Amino acid sequence: MSEELHGVHGLSLGELTRQLTFKVPSLGDLSIHRSPIGGWTNVNLLAESNSKKYVVKLPQLRVPYLENPYESQFRTYEHFSQLGICPEPIAFGRLDTEIETPFLVLRFVEGEIIPNLSEMSSRQLDMIREVMATFASSSPQGLPRHESSLDYSHHLLGKLENTLDQYNAPSSLVSDSVKTLRSITDSLLALGAFDDTWPKDVMHGDLQEPNIVFTESEVMFIDLEETSIGESLYDIAYLVVQNPKHGPTRKIPSQLARDDEPRIRQLMPLALLSVIAWTLDRIVRTEAGVLEESLGRPTTSEVLRSYLNSKMLHYEELSSRIGRH
């Protein structure tokens, strides 16, 4: 996102700065940049103080939160930052707004984001696998647990159903897409595509190129909202299928796949289900007008619809291919 921000969640940037400085005194004399730094789930703002850089995260949804979603994320970041594989969390809390908007402050990671797997070096791909191994073998407390692909599919569809129930009269695009999604998923279930048992290791859950930051000597994962106990190889399947320019038939770099390519490909239907369910959820919320207005972009709906159509086609093609074998 490149647009300039003058306010967010009903606060001017000056008032937001004042509140954060008051609530987190350790930040010192804070200055917040006007241009958000990406993200589809959070409003991410770059802030500076005394030559240190931070990321201030706020929800993109303008809805009340009974529980602060950043409290559990803070603990997750705290665990993995001690292992040197994610940003250090600084503070979480709530702003003095009508809906007590939650916030999270993280240390900003200086580094490079490479937009496509094909542009990453062999060493960088190896580094991703190494961080995944550290993730998988760690023991953070309080993460959601998923026992199998079937269990995770129920989790994904359950979140989408909750959103559909919350906002009435979705558009025909949403209604038709949800119907198609259910039909394809039922076919995959009948084919046994989700029949497995997961090893119960830690997975990032939303591993995409923008969430991988290469520094001079290491790689860090960011945006840990979907981190859970499940199967770490799911992250590679997700990383492959989520890219707007690629589908499930793309070649998996050998440094990522290693000896696990058959299993990674088995997890691709589930990864596509996740991508599609999230996109539908975001379209519903966009249509309902509950996204932060200051970040409204005329092209947002068009981008989401195009992405949905592309990934739905990939999901259908993958289901047909599985049915032929």
XYZ file of C-alpha atoms in Angstrom:
325
model
C 0.000 0.000 0.000
C 1.388 3.363 -0.962
C -1.423 5.787 -0.071
C -0.812 8.377 2.620
C -2.657 7.906 5.870
C -4.008 10.896 7.796
C -5.926 8.966 10.422
C -6.969 5.470 11.418
C -9.772 4.038 13.567
C -11.116 7.533 14.138
C -7.795 8.918 15.381
C -5.491 11.362 13.662
C -1.907 10.177 13.383
C -0.990 12.805 15.948
C -3.534 11.465 18.444
C -2.488 7.865 17.714
C 1.130 8.838 18.381
C 0.179 10.589 21.621
C -1.802 7.589 22.885
C 0.919 5.071 22.039
C 3.569 7.226 23.701
C 1.411 7.444 26.833
C 0.503 3.743 26.917
C 4.003 2.477 26.040
C 6.435 4.973 27.624
C 9.441 2.865 26.603
C 8.834 3.905 22.983
C 10.026 7.422 23.771
C 9.536 10.267 21.294
C 7.616 8.349 18.628
C 7.079 9.373 14.999
C 4.668 7.422 12.763
C 5.092 7.347 8.988
C 2.040 8.255 6.910
C 2.376 5.347 4.446
C 1.226 1.913 5.692
C 3.652 -0.932 5.021
C 1.450 -3.635 3.580
C -0.784 -6.346 4.944
C -4.352 -7.502 4.317
C -5.357 -8.412 7.867
C -3.782 -5.597 9.859
C -3.054 -1.923 9.418
C 0.750 -1.946 9.660
C 2.401 1.390 10.403
C 6.123 2.091 10.526
C 7.200 4.128 13.539
C 10.572 5.489 14.646
C 12.007 6.617 17.953
C 15.615 7.272 18.974
C 16.983 5.599 15.826
C 14.892 2.487 16.480
C 12.128 1.311 14.157
C 8.865 -0.367 15.115
C 5.757 -1.761 13.468
C 2.434 -0.699 14.973
C -0.312 -3.194 14.153
C -4.002 -2.293 14.280
C -6.936 -4.406 13.041
C -8.264 -3.687 9.564
C -11.756 -4.488 10.823
C -13.715 -1.715 12.522
C -15.496 -4.021 14.944
C -15.397 -4.425 18.748
C -13.098 -7.142 20.116
C -14.191 -8.691 23.412
C -10.726 -10.194 23.765
C -7.575 -8.512 22.541
C -6.397 -10.704 19.620
C -2.892 -9.338 20.013
C -2.449 -10.720 23.536
C -1.968 -14.314 22.347
C 0.041 -13.093 19.354
C 2.359 -11.223 21.722
C 3.132 -14.476 23.539
C 3.736 -16.270 20.234
C 6.099 -13.551 19.024
C 7.829 -13.569 22.396
C 8.535 -17.302 22.136
C 9.845 -17.277 18.576
C 11.787 -14.015 18.916
C 13.838 -15.692 21.641
C 14.809 -18.254 18.979
C 15.838 -15.432 16.632
C 13.308 -16.239 13.905
C 10.678 -13.500 14.262
C 10.469 -9.847 15.384
C 10.663 -8.955 19.054
C 7.280 -7.901 20.508
C 7.329 -4.659 22.490
C 3.796 -4.134 23.812
C 0.102 -4.758 23.250
C -2.973 -2.997 24.557
C -6.029 -0.972 23.573
C -6.448 2.551 22.278
C -8.896 5.060 23.717
C -11.441 4.812 20.907
C -15.158 4.097 20.996
C -14.512 0.370 20.412
C -11.216 0.252 22.351
C -9.179 -0.674 19.273
C -6.462 -3.261 20.045
C -2.847 -2.596 19.105
C 0.448 -4.474 18.957
C 3.949 -3.000 18.696
C 6.819 -5.060 17.263
C 10.435 -4.337 16.517
C 10.787 -3.626 12.783
C 12.926 -6.124 10.865
C 15.278 -4.523 8.350
C 15.689 -6.811 5.364
C 14.582 -7.893 1.918
C 11.282 -9.422 0.834
C 11.562 -11.425 -2.383
C 8.183 -11.547 -4.186
C 8.544 -14.962 -5.828
C 10.063 -18.320 -4.909
C 11.721 -18.526 -8.317
C 13.784 -15.431 -7.489
C 15.201 -16.877 -4.259
C 18.676 -18.385 -4.162
C 19.352 -21.976 -3.137
C 20.785 -20.720 0.140
C 17.696 -18.614 0.841
C 15.414 -21.593 0.209
C 17.561 -23.692 2.532
C 17.245 -20.970 5.170
C 13.446 -21.088 4.917
C 13.502 -24.850 5.531
C 15.841 -24.337 8.490
C 13.502 -21.805 10.105
C 10.563 -24.118 9.418
C 12.425 -26.895 11.238
C 12.968 -24.594 14.218
C 9.274 -23.675 14.168
C 8.188 -27.299 13.911
C 10.275 -28.545 16.828
C 9.535 -25.704 19.256
C 7.027 -25.849 22.097
C 5.162 -22.539 22.428
C 2.275 -22.426 24.865
C -1.351 -21.678 24.053
C -1.425 -22.293 20.297
C -4.553 -23.775 18.665
C -4.192 -27.483 17.833
C -5.337 -29.267 14.680
C -5.291 -33.048 14.508
C -5.611 -33.620 10.763
C -6.372 -32.081 7.381
C -10.043 -32.848 8.018
C -9.919 -31.052 11.356
C -8.217 -28.035 9.781
C -10.729 -27.938 6.909
C -13.538 -27.777 9.482
C -11.692 -24.928 11.200
C -11.336 -22.981 7.934
C -14.927 -23.500 6.820
C -16.210 -22.768 10.311
C -14.578 -19.329 10.291
C -16.107 -18.592 6.887
C -19.556 -19.751 8.044
C -19.320 -17.471 11.085
C -18.612 -14.501 8.831
C -21.469 -15.398 6.473
C -23.849 -15.669 9.444
C -22.685 -12.328 10.802
C -23.299 -10.305 7.636
C -26.612 -10.763 5.843
C -27.355 -10.879 2.120
C -23.947 -11.550 0.560
C -23.595 -10.784 -3.127
C -24.371 -13.370 -5.793
C -20.618 -13.739 -6.331
C -20.166 -14.800 -2.718
C -23.238 -17.060 -2.668
C -22.282 -18.814 -5.893
C -18.637 -19.145 -4.850
C -19.517 -20.599 -1.449
C -21.808 -23.126 -3.130
C -19.025 -24.136 -5.535
C -16.487 -24.289 -2.709
C -18.693 -26.626 -0.694
C -19.322 -28.846 -3.717
C -15.618 -29.202 -4.565
C -14.714 -29.766 -0.915
C -17.370 -32.488 -0.603
C -15.874 -34.192 -3.669
C -12.400 -34.033 -2.142
C -13.715 -35.433 1.130
C -15.316 -38.332 -0.737
C -11.979 -38.979 -2.457
C -10.208 -39.120 0.902
C -8.070 -36.057 0.162
C -8.248 -34.924 3.795
C -7.810 -38.357 5.402
C -4.621 -38.207 7.441
C -3.209 -37.629 10.915
C -0.954 -34.680 11.551
C 2.371 -34.960 13.427
C 1.452 -32.054 15.705
C 4.413 -29.842 14.991
C 4.222 -26.058 14.689
C 3.215 -24.432 11.410
C 3.201 -20.752 10.494
C -0.211 -21.051 8.816
C 0.120 -18.047 6.474
C 3.551 -18.508 4.932
C 3.720 -16.332 1.831
C 6.553 -14.352 0.306
C 5.655 -11.023 2.028
C 5.905 -12.798 5.399
C 9.508 -13.930 4.819
C 12.201 -11.326 5.502
C 15.827 -11.989 4.576
C 18.395 -10.079 6.608
C 22.140 -10.077 5.990
C 22.680 -13.390 7.755
C 19.311 -14.938 8.544
C 15.639 -15.181 7.655
C 12.706 -14.174 9.819
C 9.016 -15.036 9.595
C 6.499 -12.278 10.303
C 2.686 -12.110 10.724
C 2.094 -15.039 13.082
C -1.698 -14.674 13.407
C -2.386 -18.159 12.020
C 0.433 -20.027 13.784
C -0.819 -23.276 15.285
C 0.016 -26.890 16.091
C -0.487 -29.066 13.017
C 1.834 -30.064 10.184
C 4.747 -27.875 9.140
C 4.805 -29.207 5.556
C 1.448 -27.482 5.089
C 3.406 -24.217 5.048
C 5.258 -25.234 1.888
C 2.024 -26.290 0.186
C 0.499 -22.935 1.124
C 3.570 -20.988 0.009
C 3.371 -22.654 -3.408
C -0.368 -22.277 -4.096
C -1.096 -18.827 -2.607
C 0.976 -16.848 -5.104
C -1.392 -15.049 -7.519
C 0.755 -16.042 -10.497
C 1.030 -19.752 -9.755
C -1.140 -22.794 -9.220
C -0.709 -26.239 -7.657
C 1.053 -27.662 -10.719
C 4.066 -25.349 -10.409
C 7.420 -26.948 -9.715
C 8.409 -26.967 -6.052
C 12.045 -25.900 -5.596
C 14.043 -28.955 -4.568
C 15.611 -27.070 -1.642
C 12.114 -26.649 -0.193
C 10.630 -29.994 -1.160
C 13.641 -32.192 -0.328
C 12.189 -35.695 0.100
C 8.724 -34.426 1.037
C 7.215 -33.442 -2.323
C 4.552 -36.233 -2.383
C 3.272 -35.169 1.035
C 3.429 -31.470 0.160
C 1.285 -32.085 -2.915
C -1.210 -34.033 -0.792
C -1.628 -30.908 1.331
C -2.232 -28.552 -1.595
C -6.041 -28.999 -1.725
C -6.212 -27.954 1.918
C -3.925 -24.983 1.279
C -6.148 -23.854 -1.605
C -9.226 -24.253 0.582
C -7.568 -21.935 3.097
C -6.721 -19.342 0.435
C -10.255 -19.381 -0.983
C -12.010 -19.291 2.392
C -9.911 -16.305 3.485
C -10.589 -14.458 0.221
C -14.340 -15.023 0.495
C -14.253 -13.852 4.101
C -12.470 -10.676 3.047
C -14.916 -10.035 0.172
C -17.886 -10.411 2.538
C -16.364 -7.941 4.994
C -15.487 -5.529 2.197
C -19.090 -5.627 0.962
C -20.327 -5.109 4.533
C -18.216 -1.956 4.884
C -16.451 -2.973 8.110
C -12.886 -2.491 6.875
C -10.944 0.525 8.084
C -12.179 3.347 5.823
C -8.880 5.208 5.729
C -7.372 2.282 3.830
C -10.157 1.895 1.313
C -8.776 1.272 -2.151
C -10.986 1.296 -5.254
C -9.106 -1.699 -6.643
C -9.410 -3.870 -3.521
C -12.643 -5.597 -4.572
C -11.395 -6.132 -8.118
C -8.138 -7.679 -6.893
C -9.963 -9.983 -4.478
C -12.504 -11.101 -7.078
C -9.825 -11.828 -9.667
C -7.787 -13.749 -7.105
C -10.856 -15.713 -5.984
C -11.731 -16.734 -9.545
C -8.168 -17.856 -10.214
C -7.826 -19.927 -7.044
C -11.303 -21.438 -7.373
C -10.300 -22.671 -10.829
C -7.101 -24.164 -9.382
C -9.139 -25.892 -6.649
C -11.534 -27.392 -9.183
C -8.680 -28.533 -11.449
C -6.871 -30.148 -8.534
C -10.026 -31.961 -7.441
C -10.544 -33.295 -10.975
C -6.931 -34.446 -11.158
C -7.211 -36.297 -7.836
C -10.453 -37.905 -9.017
C -8.721 -39.322 -12.098
C -6.036 -41.093 -10.060
